Amino acid sequence: MTILSSFAKQVAKLWYSPDLLLIGQRRERRMRMLASLVLVLVGSLWGVFFTLQGGWGIVLMDLLLILCGLGVFILTLRNQVRLANLLLFGVIILVIVGMTLLLDPNTTAAPRATHLYLLPIAVAALMAFRDEPIWLRYGVALLCLGLFTALASSSWAPSSAYNLPDEVRVTGSWVQSIVAMLMLFVLLHILQSDAVERSILDRDLHVALREQQFVLHYQPQLNRTGQVIGAEVLIRWQHPQRGLVAPAEFIGHAEQTGMIIPIGQWVLEQAVRQLRCWNDEPLFAGIGLAVNISQKQFRQASFVADTLALLAEHGIDARRLDLEITETLIVQDLEDLQHKMSALAERGVRFSLDDFGTGFSSLSHLKRLPLDTLKIDRSFICDVLTDSSSETIVRTVIGLGQSLGMTVIAEGVESEAQQQFLLSNGCTQFQGYLFSKPLPLQAFRDYVAQQNS
């Protein structure tokens, strides 16, 4: 029951999660999940039919469909988008070609029609691999078009043993042609709508940056005594028509288009200015701010110089600024990362490794980089009381941080029981809804006054 409950929870998070990057990505994930379930269902039905008919070659193809559907579903749950798409499209293309050659010969009475599905598959590939390298996105689409052309122009078949009779295929050709064209029309409409949505979002982001529609919220970070010692800075978009927009709705697009660089710089500047404003307030003078830094922002050649100039301009203690990086950034260009982090750390800037345990960093990375803080990902904290693996991971991260002389912060703490578990294992800094949601500036000031007075 525990396994089934955990599995159902993962499916629910994936289907209804508010943390997905864009509406389009939510739609794509749902479509991928539905496609995987359809593959399992179709493969099972046809597998039973051809088993009774003794068509073992087709049965193997149906078994491939079932395994593909299960694989895509699991990969989607694990958020491994590229692998899920490669498996899904690879198997679908293989099955369409196989069915065209084995079941659907080109005759004068009934021309081939199964290969028509390669046209909507090509359009679907343009959407599914939209954020992948150009060679992959257009490579899959061109492969579909090339196979379509070859099958439409040839009558060759490896064997006639599985050919369906012409009287069945005449009706089937009409049905498959209509279905394939309807699929093509629907996918072209989705592709056009998606392009319009992205264009509008891109335009609105430029306007938001120019007209300063972004606002900052602050999620408090507390120590074991309940005092606020810092806060994570989180961006929100005060859209003139849509109201307050969560970052999940636009950060992904900003990453893809490069808009994350000026947006990230704006957040950093606002955080430093806020620290400067607090210099003269005793209650806030010791509070630090943690700012998330994107990969593209950190890779800018001028990032170190710009950050140091910003600190010098506002005259703040650099130790109050905490730059949060992710494990993905570590594994991509360690040498450049180490050089830039060291240059900033020498001037007092602190660094946190965000969502630790969800990426691919190793102990050697932790040893080489001037990190001050490890942040335990909320996914482990959520299940720490019910899942033995999460419990072990949390204990290990806390022990690792302590042995390396780092501070460990637990993100996503939502219950007193979770906090007590963390305290009993040596974690003394917390962030989560148990204490406070992200707050606008004035509400954060009131919260600090309440907790620290």
mmCIF file of C-alpha atoms in Angstrom, residues 172-396:
data_model
loop_
_atom_site.group_PDB
_atom_site.id
_atom_site.type_symbol
_atom_site.label_atom_id
_atom_site.label_comp_id
_atom_site.label_asym_id
_atom_site.label_seq_id
_atom_site.Cartn_x
_atom_site.Cartn_y
_atom_site.Cartn_z
ATOM 1 C CA GLY A 172 -8.928 1.082 -43.437
ATOM 2 C CA SER A 173 -7.219 3.388 -45.927
ATOM 3 C CA TRP A 174 -10.096 5.850 -45.752
ATOM 4 C CA VAL A 175 -10.262 5.710 -41.960
ATOM 5 C CA GLN A 176 -6.506 6.051 -41.476
ATOM 6 C CA SER A 177 -6.234 8.901 -43.973
ATOM 7 C CA ILE A 178 -8.998 10.847 -42.216
ATOM 8 C CA VAL A 179 -7.560 10.209 -38.742
ATOM 9 C CA ALA A 180 -4.012 11.091 -39.792
ATOM 10 C CA MET A 181 -5.124 14.351 -41.406
ATOM 11 C CA LEU A 182 -7.228 15.286 -38.382
ATOM 12 C CA MET A 183 -4.220 14.641 -36.150
ATOM 13 C CA LEU A 184 -2.076 16.791 -38.438
ATOM 14 C CA PHE A 185 -4.613 19.635 -38.337
ATOM 15 C CA VAL A 186 -4.919 19.526 -34.524
ATOM 16 C CA LEU A 187 -1.146 19.444 -33.998
ATOM 17 C CA LEU A 188 -0.576 22.303 -36.437
ATOM 18 C CA HIS A 189 -3.176 24.318 -34.523
ATOM 19 C CA ILE A 190 -1.453 23.551 -31.207
ATOM 20 C CA LEU A 191 1.933 24.427 -32.697
ATOM 21 C CA GLN A 192 0.620 27.767 -33.943
ATOM 22 C CA SER A 193 -1.124 28.537 -30.638
ATOM 23 C CA ASP A 194 2.016 27.669 -28.712
ATOM 24 C CA ALA A 195 4.112 29.943 -30.905
ATOM 25 C CA VAL A 196 1.643 32.793 -30.333
ATOM 26 C CA GLU A 197 1.666 32.190 -26.555
ATOM 27 C CA ARG A 198 5.454 32.274 -26.460
ATOM 28 C CA SER A 199 5.598 35.404 -28.589
ATOM 29 C CA ILE A 200 3.136 37.186 -26.312
ATOM 30 C CA LEU A 201 4.995 36.037 -23.200
ATOM 31 C CA ASP A 202 8.309 37.198 -24.654
ATOM 32 C CA ARG A 203 6.865 40.625 -25.434
ATOM 33 C CA ASP A 204 5.241 40.917 -22.005
ATOM 34 C CA LEU A 205 8.505 40.031 -20.234
ATOM 35 C CA HIS A 206 10.328 42.834 -22.033
ATOM 36 C CA VAL A 207 7.560 45.235 -21.038
ATOM 37 C CA ALA A 208 7.607 43.974 -17.441
ATOM 38 C CA LEU A 209 11.332 44.578 -17.154
ATOM 39 C CA ARG A 210 11.117 48.012 -18.729
ATOM 40 C CA GLU A 211 8.133 49.110 -16.632
ATOM 41 C CA GLN A 212 9.366 47.398 -13.432
ATOM 42 C CA GLN A 213 6.366 45.122 -13.008
ATOM 43 C CA PHE A 214 8.442 42.570 -11.097
ATOM 44 C CA VAL A 215 8.329 42.520 -7.299
ATOM 45 C CA LEU A 216 10.306 40.611 -4.692
ATOM 46 C CA HIS A 217 8.974 38.390 -1.947
ATOM 47 C CA TYR A 218 11.046 37.143 0.965
ATOM 48 C CA GLN A 219 10.782 33.686 2.546
ATOM 49 C CA PRO A 220 12.242 33.769 6.060
ATOM 50 C CA GLN A 221 15.063 31.454 7.127
ATOM 51 C CA LEU A 222 15.058 30.708 10.863
ATOM 52 C CA ASN A 223 17.449 29.185 13.365
ATOM 53 C CA ARG A 224 16.580 26.662 16.065
ATOM 54 C CA THR A 225 15.435 29.391 18.466
ATOM 55 C CA GLY A 226 12.916 30.766 15.963
ATOM 56 C CA GLN A 227 14.823 33.917 15.089
ATOM 57 C CA VAL A 228 14.962 35.098 11.480
ATOM 58 C CA ILE A 229 18.583 35.028 10.294
ATOM 59 C CA GLY A 230 17.965 35.595 6.596
ATOM 60 C CA ALA A 231 15.572 35.173 3.711
ATOM 61 C CA GLU A 232 15.466 33.753 0.230
ATOM 62 C CA VAL A 233 14.563 36.350 -2.375
ATOM 63 C CA LEU A 234 11.834 35.148 -4.740
ATOM 64 C CA ILE A 235 10.584 37.057 -7.773
ATOM 65 C CA ARG A 236 6.931 37.622 -8.636
ATOM 66 C CA TRP A 237 5.391 39.334 -11.647
ATOM 67 C CA GLN A 238 2.698 41.907 -10.962
ATOM 68 C CA HIS A 239 1.000 41.579 -14.338
ATOM 69 C CA PRO A 240 -1.436 44.411 -15.149
ATOM 70 C CA GLN A 241 -4.116 41.984 -16.391
ATOM 71 C CA ARG A 242 -3.308 38.622 -14.803
ATOM 72 C CA GLY A 243 -2.429 39.871 -11.336
ATOM 73 C CA LEU A 244 0.405 38.328 -9.333
ATOM 74 C CA VAL A 245 2.105 35.691 -11.509
ATOM 75 C CA ALA A 246 4.239 32.986 -9.902
ATOM 76 C CA PRO A 247 7.785 32.459 -11.266
ATOM 77 C CA ALA A 248 6.863 28.984 -12.519
ATOM 78 C CA GLU A 249 4.808 30.721 -15.209
ATOM 79 C CA PHE A 250 7.662 32.687 -16.777
ATOM 80 C CA ILE A 251 11.120 31.733 -15.479
ATOM 81 C CA GLY A 252 11.380 28.727 -17.787
ATOM 82 C CA HIS A 253 10.681 30.869 -20.839
ATOM 83 C CA ALA A 254 13.101 33.518 -19.598
ATOM 84 C CA GLU A 255 15.809 30.837 -19.331
ATOM 85 C CA GLN A 256 15.209 29.667 -22.880
ATOM 86 C CA THR A 257 15.193 33.130 -24.450
ATOM 87 C CA GLY A 258 18.045 34.645 -22.423
ATOM 88 C CA MET A 259 15.745 37.116 -20.678
ATOM 89 C CA ILE A 260 16.809 35.478 -17.413
ATOM 90 C CA ILE A 261 20.083 37.461 -17.587
ATOM 91 C CA PRO A 262 18.591 40.980 -17.251
ATOM 92 C CA ILE A 263 15.848 39.670 -14.933
ATOM 93 C CA GLY A 264 18.426 37.954 -12.711
ATOM 94 C CA GLN A 265 20.568 41.074 -12.655
ATOM 95 C CA TRP A 266 17.537 43.137 -11.624
ATOM 96 C CA VAL A 267 16.816 40.739 -8.743
ATOM 97 C CA LEU A 268 20.441 40.893 -7.600
ATOM 98 C CA GLU A 269 20.456 44.701 -7.711
ATOM 99 C CA GLN A 270 17.206 44.940 -5.748
ATOM 100 C CA ALA A 271 18.489 42.518 -3.110
ATOM 101 C CA VAL A 272 21.711 44.495 -2.633
ATOM 102 C CA ARG A 273 19.780 47.758 -2.420
ATOM 103 C CA GLN A 274 17.505 46.250 0.208
ATOM 104 C CA LEU A 275 20.510 45.126 2.246
ATOM 105 C CA ARG A 276 21.822 48.674 2.042
ATOM 106 C CA CYS A 277 18.506 50.040 3.324
ATOM 107 C CA TRP A 278 18.713 47.682 6.298
ATOM 108 C CA ASN A 279 22.233 48.800 7.241
ATOM 109 C CA ASP A 280 20.831 51.566 9.439
ATOM 110 C CA GLU A 281 18.179 49.398 11.134
ATOM 111 C CA PRO A 282 19.523 47.391 14.083
ATOM 112 C CA LEU A 283 16.764 44.792 13.791
ATOM 113 C CA PHE A 284 17.718 44.005 10.174
ATOM 114 C CA ALA A 285 21.441 44.781 10.115
ATOM 115 C CA GLY A 286 22.413 41.144 10.616
ATOM 116 C CA ILE A 287 19.908 39.595 8.211
ATOM 117 C CA GLY A 288 21.279 38.207 4.952
ATOM 118 C CA LEU A 289 19.556 37.595 1.632
ATOM 119 C CA ALA A 290 19.897 34.554 -0.602
ATOM 120 C CA VAL A 291 19.529 35.139 -4.345
ATOM 121 C CA ASN A 292 19.126 32.382 -6.932
ATOM 122 C CA ILE A 293 21.610 32.710 -9.806
ATOM 123 C CA SER A 294 20.792 31.097 -13.143
ATOM 124 C CA GLN A 295 23.302 29.232 -15.275
ATOM 125 C CA LYS A 296 23.238 31.786 -18.067
ATOM 126 C CA GLN A 297 23.633 34.662 -15.639
ATOM 127 C CA PHE A 298 26.613 33.087 -13.880
ATOM 128 C CA ARG A 299 28.314 32.266 -17.181
ATOM 129 C CA GLN A 300 28.445 35.919 -18.195
ATOM 130 C CA ALA A 301 32.077 37.006 -18.441
ATOM 131 C CA SER A 302 31.316 40.190 -16.503
ATOM 132 C CA PHE A 303 29.352 38.513 -13.688
ATOM 133 C CA VAL A 304 32.110 38.711 -11.063
ATOM 134 C CA ALA A 305 33.058 42.297 -11.906
ATOM 135 C CA ASP A 306 29.421 43.422 -12.013
ATOM 136 C CA THR A 307 28.631 41.809 -8.667
ATOM 137 C CA LEU A 308 31.667 43.281 -6.925
ATOM 138 C CA ALA A 309 30.901 46.709 -8.401
ATOM 139 C CA LEU A 310 27.333 46.431 -7.129
ATOM 140 C CA LEU A 311 28.523 45.583 -3.606
ATOM 141 C CA ALA A 312 31.029 48.461 -3.647
ATOM 142 C CA GLU A 313 28.447 50.924 -4.940
ATOM 143 C CA HIS A 314 26.032 50.215 -2.101
ATOM 144 C CA GLY A 315 28.666 49.683 0.567
ATOM 145 C CA ILE A 316 27.260 46.533 2.156
ATOM 146 C CA ASP A 317 28.994 43.689 3.939
ATOM 147 C CA ALA A 318 29.416 41.025 1.240
ATOM 148 C CA ARG A 319 28.886 38.296 3.838
ATOM 149 C CA ARG A 320 25.204 39.244 3.949
ATOM 150 C CA LEU A 321 24.781 38.242 0.288
ATOM 151 C CA ASP A 322 24.282 34.534 -0.391
ATOM 152 C CA LEU A 323 24.292 33.392 -4.025
ATOM 153 C CA GLU A 324 22.410 30.142 -4.584
ATOM 154 C CA ILE A 325 23.584 27.849 -7.387
ATOM 155 C CA THR A 326 22.271 24.471 -8.519
ATOM 156 C CA GLU A 327 24.008 21.147 -9.047
ATOM 157 C CA THR A 328 23.366 21.388 -12.793
ATOM 158 C CA LEU A 329 25.625 24.416 -12.967
ATOM 159 C CA ILE A 330 28.407 22.551 -11.165
ATOM 160 C CA VAL A 331 28.692 19.664 -13.599
ATOM 161 C CA GLN A 332 28.665 21.772 -16.761
ATOM 162 C CA ASP A 333 31.761 23.959 -16.374
ATOM 163 C CA LEU A 334 33.483 23.292 -13.081
ATOM 164 C CA GLU A 335 36.692 25.173 -13.837
ATOM 165 C CA ASP A 336 34.976 28.434 -14.770
ATOM 166 C CA LEU A 337 32.586 28.049 -11.843
ATOM 167 C CA GLN A 338 35.426 27.478 -9.377
ATOM 168 C CA HIS A 339 37.337 30.515 -10.639
ATOM 169 C CA LYS A 340 34.358 32.866 -10.382
ATOM 170 C CA MET A 341 33.178 31.557 -7.032
ATOM 171 C CA SER A 342 36.663 31.882 -5.544
ATOM 172 C CA ALA A 343 36.979 35.472 -6.778
ATOM 173 C CA LEU A 344 33.687 36.395 -5.105
ATOM 174 C CA ALA A 345 34.281 34.327 -1.965
ATOM 175 C CA GLU A 346 37.592 36.125 -1.387
ATOM 176 C CA ARG A 347 35.584 39.356 -1.086
ATOM 177 C CA GLY A 348 33.169 37.792 1.396
ATOM 178 C CA VAL A 349 30.256 36.655 -0.807
ATOM 179 C CA ARG A 350 28.687 33.434 0.450
ATOM 180 C CA PHE A 351 27.495 30.523 -1.680
ATOM 181 C CA SER A 352 24.735 27.961 -1.191
ATOM 182 C CA LEU A 353 24.168 24.758 -3.125
ATOM 183 C CA ASP A 354 20.441 24.667 -3.742
ATOM 184 C CA ASP A 355 18.291 21.502 -3.916
ATOM 185 C CA PHE A 356 21.246 19.369 -2.865
ATOM 186 C CA GLY A 357 20.781 15.667 -3.622
ATOM 187 C CA THR A 358 18.633 16.039 -6.735
ATOM 188 C CA GLY A 359 21.453 16.542 -9.254
ATOM 189 C CA PHE A 360 24.780 15.014 -10.164
ATOM 190 C CA SER A 361 27.384 16.729 -8.049
ATOM 191 C CA SER A 362 29.962 14.573 -6.286
ATOM 192 C CA LEU A 363 31.964 14.915 -3.095
ATOM 193 C CA SER A 364 34.948 16.071 -5.143
ATOM 194 C CA HIS A 365 32.865 19.019 -6.371
ATOM 195 C CA LEU A 366 31.943 19.993 -2.828
ATOM 196 C CA LYS A 367 35.594 19.823 -1.835
ATOM 197 C CA ARG A 368 36.790 22.073 -4.658
ATOM 198 C CA LEU A 369 34.167 24.792 -4.417
ATOM 199 C CA PRO A 370 33.975 27.519 -1.731
ATOM 200 C CA LEU A 371 30.483 26.587 -0.576
ATOM 201 C CA ASP A 372 29.107 27.801 2.738
ATOM 202 C CA THR A 373 25.671 26.198 2.796
ATOM 203 C CA LEU A 374 23.907 23.038 1.646
ATOM 204 C CA LYS A 375 20.147 23.281 1.150
ATOM 205 C CA ILE A 376 18.276 20.003 1.523
ATOM 206 C CA ASP A 377 15.668 19.760 -1.227
ATOM 207 C CA ARG A 378 12.023 19.961 -0.179
ATOM 208 C CA SER A 379 11.250 16.641 -1.903
ATOM 209 C CA PHE A 380 13.295 14.818 0.744
ATOM 210 C CA ILE A 381 11.866 16.835 3.639
ATOM 211 C CA CYS A 382 8.312 16.136 2.464
ATOM 212 C CA ASP A 383 8.755 12.358 2.847
ATOM 213 C CA VAL A 384 11.354 12.273 5.614
ATOM 214 C CA LEU A 385 8.906 10.854 8.181
ATOM 215 C CA THR A 386 7.375 8.217 5.909
ATOM 216 C CA ASP A 387 10.095 7.168 3.476
ATOM 217 C CA SER A 388 13.240 5.420 4.712
ATOM 218 C CA SER A 389 15.261 6.492 1.666
ATOM 219 C CA SER A 390 14.440 10.176 2.216
ATOM 220 C CA GLU A 391 15.277 9.783 5.907
ATOM 221 C CA THR A 392 18.669 8.276 5.073
ATOM 222 C CA ILE A 393 19.430 10.980 2.509
ATOM 223 C CA VAL A 394 18.545 13.777 4.938
ATOM 224 C CA ARG A 395 20.683 12.277 7.710
ATOM 225 C CA THR A 396 23.566 11.863 5.268
#
